[in-house]
C-alpha cells in the first residue's frame, strides 16, 4: 500500500510509520524535517498547516493522521489531498467529559473535560470536521499510549524510581483506575481497520483496566525490582509527583475486542518499553518529580 503518515519523527507517528514501512508498504511522512527521519520512508517536508500543494500530485491508499489537534489541522490536510481510499484519525479519550458514567462508550456525547481542557475540545472539533467531510472513514480514541519511542516522562519516571531502588510515592491508596494501550497494538488495530473495513466509524481502544498501584508494580518488575510504597494522603496536587491527573476513567472497548482478540499484555509491553528507555534516555525529557519529592516528602 501507499500510505501517508502525518508526523513520523516522534513517538506514535514514528512507530506508526516504521510499523507499516517494515511490512513492505510505501510510506510517506509529512513533517517539518526538524528531527532525524526514519531510513525507510519518503519525506514530504512542510508544516502541516501550510502544505501548499505538496500532496496534490500524490495518490494514497491510506492516510493515517496522527498529528491533528484542531479543526484547522484536518481542513488543511483534506484541502490538499486529492486522492485517497481510507483516512484514519488518531484522536483521544479526552473528548469524553469526566462527568459521564464509566465506562465511556463511543456513542456517548462528547464535551469539555475539565482535566484536558482545550486539548479535548480541539480534538472534538477535528473529529467533527472529518466526520462531515469524509463520513465513511475512521476515528480511534485511545487512552494513555505507551511503548517504544515514548518521549513523555510517564513510565520512564517509574523506571527511574525502580533503577534507584527508591520507594514510590503513591497517590492515596493506589486504587484509582488507569487504562493503557501499547503503540504497536494501536498500529495493529489501524492495520485491522484497513483490511476489514468495518461499517462503524469510531472506536475506543485500550487494554483492561489496572490500578495505579498495579501499574507501578509492573513498571518496577520490568526493571527487575520490587516496589515499596509510601501513600500520599495529603491534599497535594498529584501531578507534582506523579505523571497522571487525579482522574479515574475507563473506556468501553467492546467494539475493539470484536475485531482484535489478542493484545500485548501490559507486563510484556512495559518490559519492551524499558529496554528501549535504557538505550534512549536522552530522548525522554524528564520532569522535576524527584525535586518535588525531595523538597516536600523527605
PDB file of C-alpha atoms in Angstrom:
ATOM      1  CA  UNK A   1       0.000   0.000   0.000  1.00  0.00           C
ATOM      2  CA  UNK A   2       0.961   3.620  -0.438  1.00  0.00           C
ATOM      3  CA  UNK A   3       0.497   5.227   2.980  1.00  0.00           C
ATOM      4  CA  UNK A   4       0.802   8.786   4.265  1.00  0.00           C
ATOM      5  CA  UNK A   5       1.575   9.238   7.978  1.00  0.00           C
ATOM      6  CA  UNK A   6       1.475  12.740   9.426  1.00  0.00           C
ATOM      7  CA  UNK A   7       4.469  13.292  11.681  1.00  0.00           C
ATOM      8  CA  UNK A   8       6.860  10.373  11.598  1.00  0.00           C
ATOM      9  CA  UNK A   9       9.635  11.567  13.913  1.00  0.00           C
ATOM     10  CA  UNK A  10       8.233  11.307  17.469  1.00  0.00           C
ATOM     11  CA  UNK A  11       6.556   8.504  19.486  1.00  0.00           C
ATOM     12  CA  UNK A  12       3.227   7.400  17.972  1.00  0.00           C
ATOM     13  CA  UNK A  13       3.716   8.755  14.462  1.00  0.00           C
ATOM     14  CA  UNK A  14       7.298   7.467  14.310  1.00  0.00           C
ATOM     15  CA  UNK A  15       6.281   3.989  15.463  1.00  0.00           C
ATOM     16  CA  UNK A  16       3.323   4.029  13.051  1.00  0.00           C
ATOM     17  CA  UNK A  17       5.472   4.950  10.059  1.00  0.00           C
ATOM     18  CA  UNK A  18       8.093   2.354  10.946  1.00  0.00           C
ATOM     19  CA  UNK A  19       5.484  -0.359  11.559  1.00  0.00           C
ATOM     20  CA  UNK A  20       3.945  -0.031   8.103  1.00  0.00           C
ATOM     21  CA  UNK A  21       7.248   0.531   6.298  1.00  0.00           C
ATOM     22  CA  UNK A  22       8.749  -2.593   7.879  1.00  0.00           C
ATOM     23  CA  UNK A  23       5.850  -4.584   6.434  1.00  0.00           C
ATOM     24  CA  UNK A  24       6.698  -3.642   2.881  1.00  0.00           C
ATOM     25  CA  UNK A  25       4.422  -0.654   2.381  1.00  0.00           C
ATOM     26  CA  UNK A  26       5.402   2.527   0.548  1.00  0.00           C
ATOM     27  CA  UNK A  27       5.286   5.010   3.448  1.00  0.00           C
ATOM     28  CA  UNK A  28       5.422   8.782   3.150  1.00  0.00           C
ATOM     29  CA  UNK A  29       5.761  11.031   6.207  1.00  0.00           C
ATOM     30  CA  UNK A  30       4.711  14.662   6.392  1.00  0.00           C
ATOM     31  CA  UNK A  31       6.714  16.807   8.823  1.00  0.00           C
ATOM     32  CA  UNK A  32       8.967  19.866   9.052  1.00  0.00           C
ATOM     33  CA  UNK A  33      12.206  17.844   8.979  1.00  0.00           C
ATOM     34  CA  UNK A  34      13.440  19.248  12.291  1.00  0.00           C
ATOM     35  CA  UNK A  35      14.261  15.788  13.729  1.00  0.00           C
ATOM     36  CA  UNK A  36      16.019  12.696  12.340  1.00  0.00           C
ATOM     37  CA  UNK A  37      13.962  10.785   9.791  1.00  0.00           C
ATOM     38  CA  UNK A  38      13.384   7.053   9.588  1.00  0.00           C
ATOM     39  CA  UNK A  39      15.567   5.474   6.898  1.00  0.00           C
ATOM     40  CA  UNK A  40      12.835   3.552   5.073  1.00  0.00           C
ATOM     41  CA  UNK A  41      10.248   6.284   4.446  1.00  0.00           C
ATOM     42  CA  UNK A  42       9.824   9.137   1.971  1.00  0.00           C
ATOM     43  CA  UNK A  43       9.732  12.659   3.408  1.00  0.00           C
ATOM     44  CA  UNK A  44       7.247  15.356   2.430  1.00  0.00           C
ATOM     45  CA  UNK A  45       8.835  18.359   4.114  1.00  0.00           C
ATOM     46  CA  UNK A  46       6.378  21.030   5.204  1.00  0.00           C
ATOM     47  CA  UNK A  47       4.355  22.402   8.078  1.00  0.00           C
ATOM     48  CA  UNK A  48       1.001  20.616   8.004  1.00  0.00           C
ATOM     49  CA  UNK A  49      -0.753  23.970   8.370  1.00  0.00           C
ATOM     50  CA  UNK A  50       0.970  25.193   5.185  1.00  0.00           C
ATOM     51  CA  UNK A  51       1.087  22.218   2.828  1.00  0.00           C
ATOM     52  CA  UNK A  52       0.779  24.443  -0.248  1.00  0.00           C
ATOM     53  CA  UNK A  53       0.022  21.817  -2.870  1.00  0.00           C
ATOM     54  CA  UNK A  54       2.699  19.264  -1.975  1.00  0.00           C
ATOM     55  CA  UNK A  55       0.125  16.437  -1.884  1.00  0.00           C
ATOM     56  CA  UNK A  56      -1.908  17.262  -4.964  1.00  0.00           C
ATOM     57  CA  UNK A  57       0.124  15.091  -7.329  1.00  0.00           C
ATOM     58  CA  UNK A  58       0.109  12.072  -4.994  1.00  0.00           C
ATOM     59  CA  UNK A  59      -2.421   9.293  -4.531  1.00  0.00           C
ATOM     60  CA  UNK A  60      -2.560   7.322  -1.281  1.00  0.00           C
ATOM     61  CA  UNK A  61      -4.304   4.123  -0.365  1.00  0.00           C
ATOM     62  CA  UNK A  62      -4.365   5.152   3.293  1.00  0.00           C
ATOM     63  CA  UNK A  63      -3.848   8.384   5.224  1.00  0.00           C
ATOM     64  CA  UNK A  64      -3.031   7.894   8.919  1.00  0.00           C
ATOM     65  CA  UNK A  65      -3.362  11.248  10.648  1.00  0.00           C
ATOM     66  CA  UNK A  66      -1.573  11.116  13.991  1.00  0.00           C
ATOM     67  CA  UNK A  67      -0.946  14.849  14.407  1.00  0.00           C
ATOM     68  CA  UNK A  68      -4.338  16.549  14.009  1.00  0.00           C
ATOM     69  CA  UNK A  69      -5.110  18.566  17.114  1.00  0.00           C
ATOM     70  CA  UNK A  70      -7.582  21.118  15.713  1.00  0.00           C
ATOM     71  CA  UNK A  71     -10.228  21.503  13.039  1.00  0.00           C
ATOM     72  CA  UNK A  72      -7.760  23.635  11.101  1.00  0.00           C
ATOM     73  CA  UNK A  73      -5.306  20.746  11.022  1.00  0.00           C
ATOM     74  CA  UNK A  74      -7.876  18.427   9.459  1.00  0.00           C
ATOM     75  CA  UNK A  75      -9.044  21.016   6.948  1.00  0.00           C
ATOM     76  CA  UNK A  76      -5.513  21.879   5.840  1.00  0.00           C
ATOM     77  CA  UNK A  77      -4.743  18.239   5.144  1.00  0.00           C
ATOM     78  CA  UNK A  78      -8.021  17.402   3.406  1.00  0.00           C
ATOM     79  CA  UNK A  79      -7.823  20.550   1.288  1.00  0.00           C
ATOM     80  CA  UNK A  80      -4.524  19.358  -0.178  1.00  0.00           C
ATOM     81  CA  UNK A  81      -5.310  15.651  -0.534  1.00  0.00           C
ATOM     82  CA  UNK A  82      -6.683  14.880  -3.989  1.00  0.00           C
ATOM     83  CA  UNK A  83      -6.903  11.084  -3.928  1.00  0.00           C
ATOM     84  CA  UNK A  84      -7.003   8.536  -1.100  1.00  0.00           C
ATOM     85  CA  UNK A  85      -9.002   5.417  -0.253  1.00  0.00           C
ATOM     86  CA  UNK A  86      -9.098   5.492   3.580  1.00  0.00           C
ATOM     87  CA  UNK A  87      -8.467   8.171   6.196  1.00  0.00           C
ATOM     88  CA  UNK A  88      -7.775   7.189   9.819  1.00  0.00           C
ATOM     89  CA  UNK A  89      -7.507   9.828  12.545  1.00  0.00           C
ATOM     90  CA  UNK A  90      -5.842   9.110  15.874  1.00  0.00           C
ATOM     91  CA  UNK A  91      -7.954  11.112  18.306  1.00  0.00           C
ATOM     92  CA  UNK A  92      -8.110  10.810  22.106  1.00  0.00           C
ATOM     93  CA  UNK A  93     -10.262   9.706  25.006  1.00  0.00           C
ATOM     94  CA  UNK A  94     -10.000  13.343  26.151  1.00  0.00           C
ATOM     95  CA  UNK A  95     -13.141  14.020  24.062  1.00  0.00           C
ATOM     96  CA  UNK A  96     -15.320  12.479  26.800  1.00  0.00           C
ATOM     97  CA  UNK A  97     -16.469  14.734  29.675  1.00  0.00           C
ATOM     98  CA  UNK A  98     -15.280  13.497  33.053  1.00  0.00           C
ATOM     99  CA  UNK A  99     -18.900  13.658  34.262  1.00  0.00           C
ATOM    100  CA  UNK A 100     -20.057  10.752  32.071  1.00  0.00           C
ATOM    101  CA  UNK A 101     -20.857   7.370  33.533  1.00  0.00           C
ATOM    102  CA  UNK A 102     -17.992   4.925  33.089  1.00  0.00           C
ATOM    103  CA  UNK A 103     -17.010   3.107  31.014  1.00  0.00           C
ATOM    104  CA  UNK A 104     -17.225   5.752  28.288  1.00  0.00           C
ATOM    105  CA  UNK A 105     -18.852   4.465  25.103  1.00  0.00           C
ATOM    106  CA  UNK A 106     -18.282   5.660  21.552  1.00  0.00           C
ATOM    107  CA  UNK A 107     -21.948   6.670  21.405  1.00  0.00           C
ATOM    108  CA  UNK A 108     -21.644   8.973  24.437  1.00  0.00           C
ATOM    109  CA  UNK A 109     -21.930  12.692  23.791  1.00  0.00           C
ATOM    110  CA  UNK A 110     -18.553  14.384  23.598  1.00  0.00           C
ATOM    111  CA  UNK A 111     -17.865  17.559  25.527  1.00  0.00           C
ATOM    112  CA  UNK A 112     -15.352  19.529  27.536  1.00  0.00           C
ATOM    113  CA  UNK A 113     -13.310  17.570  30.044  1.00  0.00           C
ATOM    114  CA  UNK A 114     -12.034  19.786  32.870  1.00  0.00           C
ATOM    115  CA  UNK A 115      -8.775  17.854  33.093  1.00  0.00           C
ATOM    116  CA  UNK A 116      -7.918  18.085  29.392  1.00  0.00           C
ATOM    117  CA  UNK A 117      -9.421  21.488  28.592  1.00  0.00           C
ATOM    118  CA  UNK A 118      -8.731  22.849  25.111  1.00  0.00           C
ATOM    119  CA  UNK A 119      -6.834  19.735  24.059  1.00  0.00           C
ATOM    120  CA  UNK A 120     -10.032  17.708  24.329  1.00  0.00           C
ATOM    121  CA  UNK A 121     -12.376  20.290  22.807  1.00  0.00           C
ATOM    122  CA  UNK A 122      -9.998  20.867  19.895  1.00  0.00           C
ATOM    123  CA  UNK A 123      -9.910  17.119  19.254  1.00  0.00           C
ATOM    124  CA  UNK A 124     -13.725  17.124  19.197  1.00  0.00           C
ATOM    125  CA  UNK A 125     -13.694  19.911  16.610  1.00  0.00           C
ATOM    126  CA  UNK A 126     -11.173  17.982  14.498  1.00  0.00           C
ATOM    127  CA  UNK A 127     -13.299  14.835  14.670  1.00  0.00           C
ATOM    128  CA  UNK A 128     -16.411  16.765  13.640  1.00  0.00           C
ATOM    129  CA  UNK A 129     -14.705  18.166  10.570  1.00  0.00           C
ATOM    130  CA  UNK A 130     -13.524  14.721   9.490  1.00  0.00           C
ATOM    131  CA  UNK A 131     -16.961  13.170  10.030  1.00  0.00           C
ATOM    132  CA  UNK A 132     -18.546  15.931   7.974  1.00  0.00           C
ATOM    133  CA  UNK A 133     -16.069  15.867   5.108  1.00  0.00           C
ATOM    134  CA  UNK A 134     -15.229  12.140   4.985  1.00  0.00           C
ATOM    135  CA  UNK A 135     -18.097  10.442   6.833  1.00  0.00           C
ATOM    136  CA  UNK A 136     -17.099   6.876   5.929  1.00  0.00           C
ATOM    137  CA  UNK A 137     -13.626   6.961   7.448  1.00  0.00           C
ATOM    138  CA  UNK A 138     -12.276   6.182  10.902  1.00  0.00           C
ATOM    139  CA  UNK A 139     -11.563   7.792  14.267  1.00  0.00           C
ATOM    140  CA  UNK A 140      -9.641   5.985  17.023  1.00  0.00           C
ATOM    141  CA  UNK A 141      -9.853   7.140  20.645  1.00  0.00           C
ATOM    142  CA  UNK A 142      -7.023   5.660  22.725  1.00  0.00           C
ATOM    143  CA  UNK A 143      -6.367   6.036  26.452  1.00  0.00           C
ATOM    144  CA  UNK A 144      -2.752   6.574  27.625  1.00  0.00           C
ATOM    145  CA  UNK A 145      -0.387   5.238  24.980  1.00  0.00           C
ATOM    146  CA  UNK A 146       2.952   3.726  25.937  1.00  0.00           C
ATOM    147  CA  UNK A 147       5.817   1.789  24.444  1.00  0.00           C
ATOM    148  CA  UNK A 148       8.947   2.321  22.404  1.00  0.00           C
ATOM    149  CA  UNK A 149       9.713   5.910  21.312  1.00  0.00           C
ATOM    150  CA  UNK A 150       7.585   7.373  24.129  1.00  0.00           C
ATOM    151  CA  UNK A 151       9.234  10.738  24.793  1.00  0.00           C
ATOM    152  CA  UNK A 152       6.735  11.625  27.545  1.00  0.00           C
ATOM    153  CA  UNK A 153       8.009  11.143  31.113  1.00  0.00           C
ATOM    154  CA  UNK A 154       5.413   8.655  32.331  1.00  0.00           C
ATOM    155  CA  UNK A 155       6.551   5.043  32.592  1.00  0.00           C
ATOM    156  CA  UNK A 156      10.104   6.398  32.316  1.00  0.00           C
ATOM    157  CA  UNK A 157       9.670   8.150  35.675  1.00  0.00           C
ATOM    158  CA  UNK A 158       8.702   4.892  37.369  1.00  0.00           C
ATOM    159  CA  UNK A 159      11.599   3.111  35.649  1.00  0.00           C
ATOM    160  CA  UNK A 160      13.925   5.753  37.116  1.00  0.00           C
ATOM    161  CA  UNK A 161      12.447   5.183  40.578  1.00  0.00           C
ATOM    162  CA  UNK A 162      12.982   1.447  40.202  1.00  0.00           C
ATOM    163  CA  UNK A 163      16.569   1.880  38.999  1.00  0.00           C
ATOM    164  CA  UNK A 164      17.277   3.989  42.095  1.00  0.00           C
ATOM    165  CA  UNK A 165      15.665   1.315  44.275  1.00  0.00           C
ATOM    166  CA  UNK A 166      13.548   4.162  45.635  1.00  0.00           C
ATOM    167  CA  UNK A 167      10.183   3.779  47.351  1.00  0.00           C
ATOM    168  CA  UNK A 168       7.288   5.010  45.272  1.00  0.00           C
ATOM    169  CA  UNK A 169       5.065   7.838  46.479  1.00  0.00           C
ATOM    170  CA  UNK A 170       1.619   6.536  45.667  1.00  0.00           C
ATOM    171  CA  UNK A 171      -1.421   8.821  45.301  1.00  0.00           C
ATOM    172  CA  UNK A 172      -3.831   7.897  48.121  1.00  0.00           C
ATOM    173  CA  UNK A 173      -4.279   4.122  48.321  1.00  0.00           C
ATOM    174  CA  UNK A 174      -3.309   3.481  44.684  1.00  0.00           C
ATOM    175  CA  UNK A 175      -6.693   2.049  43.749  1.00  0.00           C
ATOM    176  CA  UNK A 176      -7.555   4.636  41.064  1.00  0.00           C
ATOM    177  CA  UNK A 177      -8.005   3.030  37.626  1.00  0.00           C
ATOM    178  CA  UNK A 178      -5.679   3.628  34.700  1.00  0.00           C
ATOM    179  CA  UNK A 179      -6.007   2.393  31.122  1.00  0.00           C
ATOM    180  CA  UNK A 180      -3.183   1.943  28.630  1.00  0.00           C
ATOM    181  CA  UNK A 181      -2.610   0.791  25.064  1.00  0.00           C
ATOM    182  CA  UNK A 182       0.705  -0.218  23.560  1.00  0.00           C
ATOM    183  CA  UNK A 183       1.649   1.729  20.469  1.00  0.00           C
ATOM    184  CA  UNK A 184       2.166  -1.484  18.497  1.00  0.00           C
ATOM    185  CA  UNK A 185      -1.365  -2.625  19.318  1.00  0.00           C
ATOM    186  CA  UNK A 186      -2.556   0.748  18.022  1.00  0.00           C
ATOM    187  CA  UNK A 187      -0.730   0.059  14.756  1.00  0.00           C
ATOM    188  CA  UNK A 188      -2.172  -3.438  14.601  1.00  0.00           C
ATOM    189  CA  UNK A 189      -5.652  -2.026  15.099  1.00  0.00           C
ATOM    190  CA  UNK A 190      -5.133   0.524  12.311  1.00  0.00           C
ATOM    191  CA  UNK A 191      -3.987  -2.354  10.090  1.00  0.00           C
ATOM    192  CA  UNK A 192      -7.146  -4.264  11.060  1.00  0.00           C
ATOM    193  CA  UNK A 193      -9.343  -1.325  10.028  1.00  0.00           C
ATOM    194  CA  UNK A 194      -7.590  -1.074   6.677  1.00  0.00           C
ATOM    195  CA  UNK A 195      -8.022  -4.768   5.929  1.00  0.00           C
ATOM    196  CA  UNK A 196     -11.534  -5.401   7.286  1.00  0.00           C
ATOM    197  CA  UNK A 197     -13.205  -2.033   6.575  1.00  0.00           C
ATOM    198  CA  UNK A 198     -15.846  -2.236   9.340  1.00  0.00           C
ATOM    199  CA  UNK A 199     -19.011  -0.201   8.931  1.00  0.00           C
ATOM    200  CA  UNK A 200     -18.731   1.662  12.237  1.00  0.00           C
ATOM    201  CA  UNK A 201     -16.519   4.745  12.201  1.00  0.00           C
ATOM    202  CA  UNK A 202     -15.437   5.430  15.795  1.00  0.00           C
ATOM    203  CA  UNK A 203     -13.546   3.045  18.065  1.00  0.00           C
ATOM    204  CA  UNK A 204     -12.323   3.250  21.628  1.00  0.00           C
ATOM    205  CA  UNK A 205      -9.178   1.187  22.119  1.00  0.00           C
ATOM    206  CA  UNK A 206      -7.389   0.054  25.243  1.00  0.00           C
ATOM    207  CA  UNK A 207      -6.148  -2.724  27.471  1.00  0.00           C
ATOM    208  CA  UNK A 208      -8.038  -3.991  30.517  1.00  0.00           C
ATOM    209  CA  UNK A 209      -8.109  -1.514  33.398  1.00  0.00           C
ATOM    210  CA  UNK A 210      -5.368  -1.633  36.038  1.00  0.00           C
ATOM    211  CA  UNK A 211      -4.979   0.317  39.251  1.00  0.00           C
ATOM    212  CA  UNK A 212      -2.282   2.907  39.786  1.00  0.00           C
ATOM    213  CA  UNK A 213      -0.566   0.530  42.198  1.00  0.00           C
ATOM    214  CA  UNK A 214      -0.665  -2.376  39.744  1.00  0.00           C
ATOM    215  CA  UNK A 215       0.822  -0.210  37.007  1.00  0.00           C
ATOM    216  CA  UNK A 216       3.695   0.920  39.238  1.00  0.00           C
ATOM    217  CA  UNK A 217       4.362  -2.680  40.275  1.00  0.00           C
ATOM    218  CA  UNK A 218       4.532  -3.699  36.602  1.00  0.00           C
ATOM    219  CA  UNK A 219       6.989  -0.874  35.855  1.00  0.00           C
ATOM    220  CA  UNK A 220       9.242  -1.921  38.743  1.00  0.00           C
ATOM    221  CA  UNK A 221       9.041  -5.537  37.607  1.00  0.00           C
ATOM    222  CA  UNK A 222      10.122  -4.513  34.091  1.00  0.00           C
ATOM    223  CA  UNK A 223      13.310  -3.124  35.645  1.00  0.00           C
ATOM    224  CA  UNK A 224      13.748  -6.276  37.720  1.00  0.00           C
ATOM    225  CA  UNK A 225      12.876  -4.703  41.036  1.00  0.00           C
ATOM    226  CA  UNK A 226      10.004  -4.634  43.504  1.00  0.00           C
ATOM    227  CA  UNK A 227       8.287  -1.522  44.776  1.00  0.00           C
ATOM    228  CA  UNK A 228       7.911  -0.263  48.315  1.00  0.00           C
ATOM    229  CA  UNK A 229       5.089   2.252  48.637  1.00  0.00           C
ATOM    230  CA  UNK A 230       4.571   5.406  50.614  1.00  0.00           C
ATOM    231  CA  UNK A 231       0.955   6.562  50.428  1.00  0.00           C
ATOM    232  CA  UNK A 232       0.419  10.282  49.920  1.00  0.00           C
ATOM    233  CA  UNK A 233      -2.791  11.184  51.704  1.00  0.00           C
ATOM    234  CA  UNK A 234      -2.168  14.934  51.971  1.00  0.00           C
ATOM    235  CA  UNK A 235      -4.111  17.269  49.709  1.00  0.00           C
ATOM    236  CA  UNK A 236      -1.202  17.743  47.306  1.00  0.00           C
ATOM    237  CA  UNK A 237      -1.813  18.011  43.579  1.00  0.00           C
ATOM    238  CA  UNK A 238      -0.606  14.624  42.388  1.00  0.00           C
ATOM    239  CA  UNK A 239       0.723  15.899  39.071  1.00  0.00           C
ATOM    240  CA  UNK A 240       3.559  17.417  41.128  1.00  0.00           C
ATOM    241  CA  UNK A 241       4.950  13.974  41.960  1.00  0.00           C
ATOM    242  CA  UNK A 242       3.058  11.538  39.704  1.00  0.00           C
ATOM    243  CA  UNK A 243       2.673  11.606  35.901  1.00  0.00           C
ATOM    244  CA  UNK A 244      -1.141  11.392  35.689  1.00  0.00           C
ATOM    245  CA  UNK A 245      -4.078  13.543  36.734  1.00  0.00           C
ATOM    246  CA  UNK A 246      -6.254  12.523  39.666  1.00  0.00           C
ATOM    247  CA  UNK A 247      -8.817  11.433  37.105  1.00  0.00           C
ATOM    248  CA  UNK A 248     -10.130   7.866  37.073  1.00  0.00           C
ATOM    249  CA  UNK A 249     -11.752   6.835  33.802  1.00  0.00           C
ATOM    250  CA  UNK A 250     -12.388   3.749  31.732  1.00  0.00           C
ATOM    251  CA  UNK A 251     -13.227   3.175  28.080  1.00  0.00           C
ATOM    252  CA  UNK A 252     -15.648   0.585  26.773  1.00  0.00           C
ATOM    253  CA  UNK A 253     -13.565  -1.349  24.224  1.00  0.00           C
ATOM    254  CA  UNK A 254     -16.149  -3.962  23.235  1.00  0.00           C
ATOM    255  CA  UNK A 255     -16.007  -2.998  19.555  1.00  0.00           C
ATOM    256  CA  UNK A 256     -12.191  -3.169  19.536  1.00  0.00           C
ATOM    257  CA  UNK A 257     -12.233  -6.630  21.081  1.00  0.00           C
ATOM    258  CA  UNK A 258     -14.615  -7.903  18.430  1.00  0.00           C
ATOM    259  CA  UNK A 259     -12.025  -7.037  15.769  1.00  0.00           C
ATOM    260  CA  UNK A 260      -8.754  -7.768  17.583  1.00  0.00           C
ATOM    261  CA  UNK A 261      -8.759 -10.675  20.002  1.00  0.00           C
ATOM    262  CA  UNK A 262      -5.166 -10.572  21.267  1.00  0.00           C
ATOM    263  CA  UNK A 263      -3.382  -7.623  22.863  1.00  0.00           C
ATOM    264  CA  UNK A 264       0.140  -7.252  24.159  1.00  0.00           C
ATOM    265  CA  UNK A 265      -0.053  -7.847  27.927  1.00  0.00           C
ATOM    266  CA  UNK A 266       0.916  -4.801  29.968  1.00  0.00           C
ATOM    267  CA  UNK A 267       3.765  -6.665  31.667  1.00  0.00           C
ATOM    268  CA  UNK A 268       5.391  -7.566  28.329  1.00  0.00           C
ATOM    269  CA  UNK A 269       4.745  -4.126  26.870  1.00  0.00           C
ATOM    270  CA  UNK A 270       6.440  -2.408  29.803  1.00  0.00           C
ATOM    271  CA  UNK A 271       9.454  -4.726  29.539  1.00  0.00           C
ATOM    272  CA  UNK A 272       9.804  -3.682  25.909  1.00  0.00           C
ATOM    273  CA  UNK A 273       9.371  -0.032  26.869  1.00  0.00           C
ATOM    274  CA  UNK A 274      12.099  -0.326  29.492  1.00  0.00           C
ATOM    275  CA  UNK A 275      14.542  -1.990  27.096  1.00  0.00           C
ATOM    276  CA  UNK A 276      14.080   0.929  24.716  1.00  0.00           C
ATOM    277  CA  UNK A 277      14.333   3.525  27.505  1.00  0.00           C
ATOM    278  CA  UNK A 278      17.620   2.116  28.820  1.00  0.00           C
ATOM    279  CA  UNK A 279      19.213   2.781  25.435  1.00  0.00           C
ATOM    280  CA  UNK A 280      17.457   6.089  24.693  1.00  0.00           C
ATOM    281  CA  UNK A 281      17.199   8.074  27.916  1.00  0.00           C
ATOM    282  CA  UNK A 282      18.220  11.291  26.191  1.00  0.00           C
ATOM    283  CA  UNK A 283      15.087  11.031  24.002  1.00  0.00           C
ATOM    284  CA  UNK A 284      12.816  11.489  27.032  1.00  0.00           C
ATOM    285  CA  UNK A 285      12.630  14.879  28.707  1.00  0.00           C
ATOM    286  CA  UNK A 286      12.313  14.352  32.476  1.00  0.00           C
ATOM    287  CA  UNK A 287      10.091  16.410  34.736  1.00  0.00           C
ATOM    288  CA  UNK A 288      11.115  17.566  38.198  1.00  0.00           C
ATOM    289  CA  UNK A 289       9.177  14.953  40.176  1.00  0.00           C
ATOM    290  CA  UNK A 290      12.256  13.932  42.136  1.00  0.00           C
ATOM    291  CA  UNK A 291      12.972  17.535  43.142  1.00  0.00           C
ATOM    292  CA  UNK A 292       9.398  17.952  44.367  1.00  0.00           C
ATOM    293  CA  UNK A 293       9.542  14.696  46.323  1.00  0.00           C
ATOM    294  CA  UNK A 294      12.862  15.693  47.909  1.00  0.00           C
ATOM    295  CA  UNK A 295      11.528  19.107  48.955  1.00  0.00           C
ATOM    296  CA  UNK A 296       8.089  18.025  50.168  1.00  0.00           C
ATOM    297  CA  UNK A 297       8.172  14.414  51.332  1.00  0.00           C
ATOM    298  CA  UNK A 298      11.561  13.933  52.934  1.00  0.00           C
TER     299      UNK A 298
END
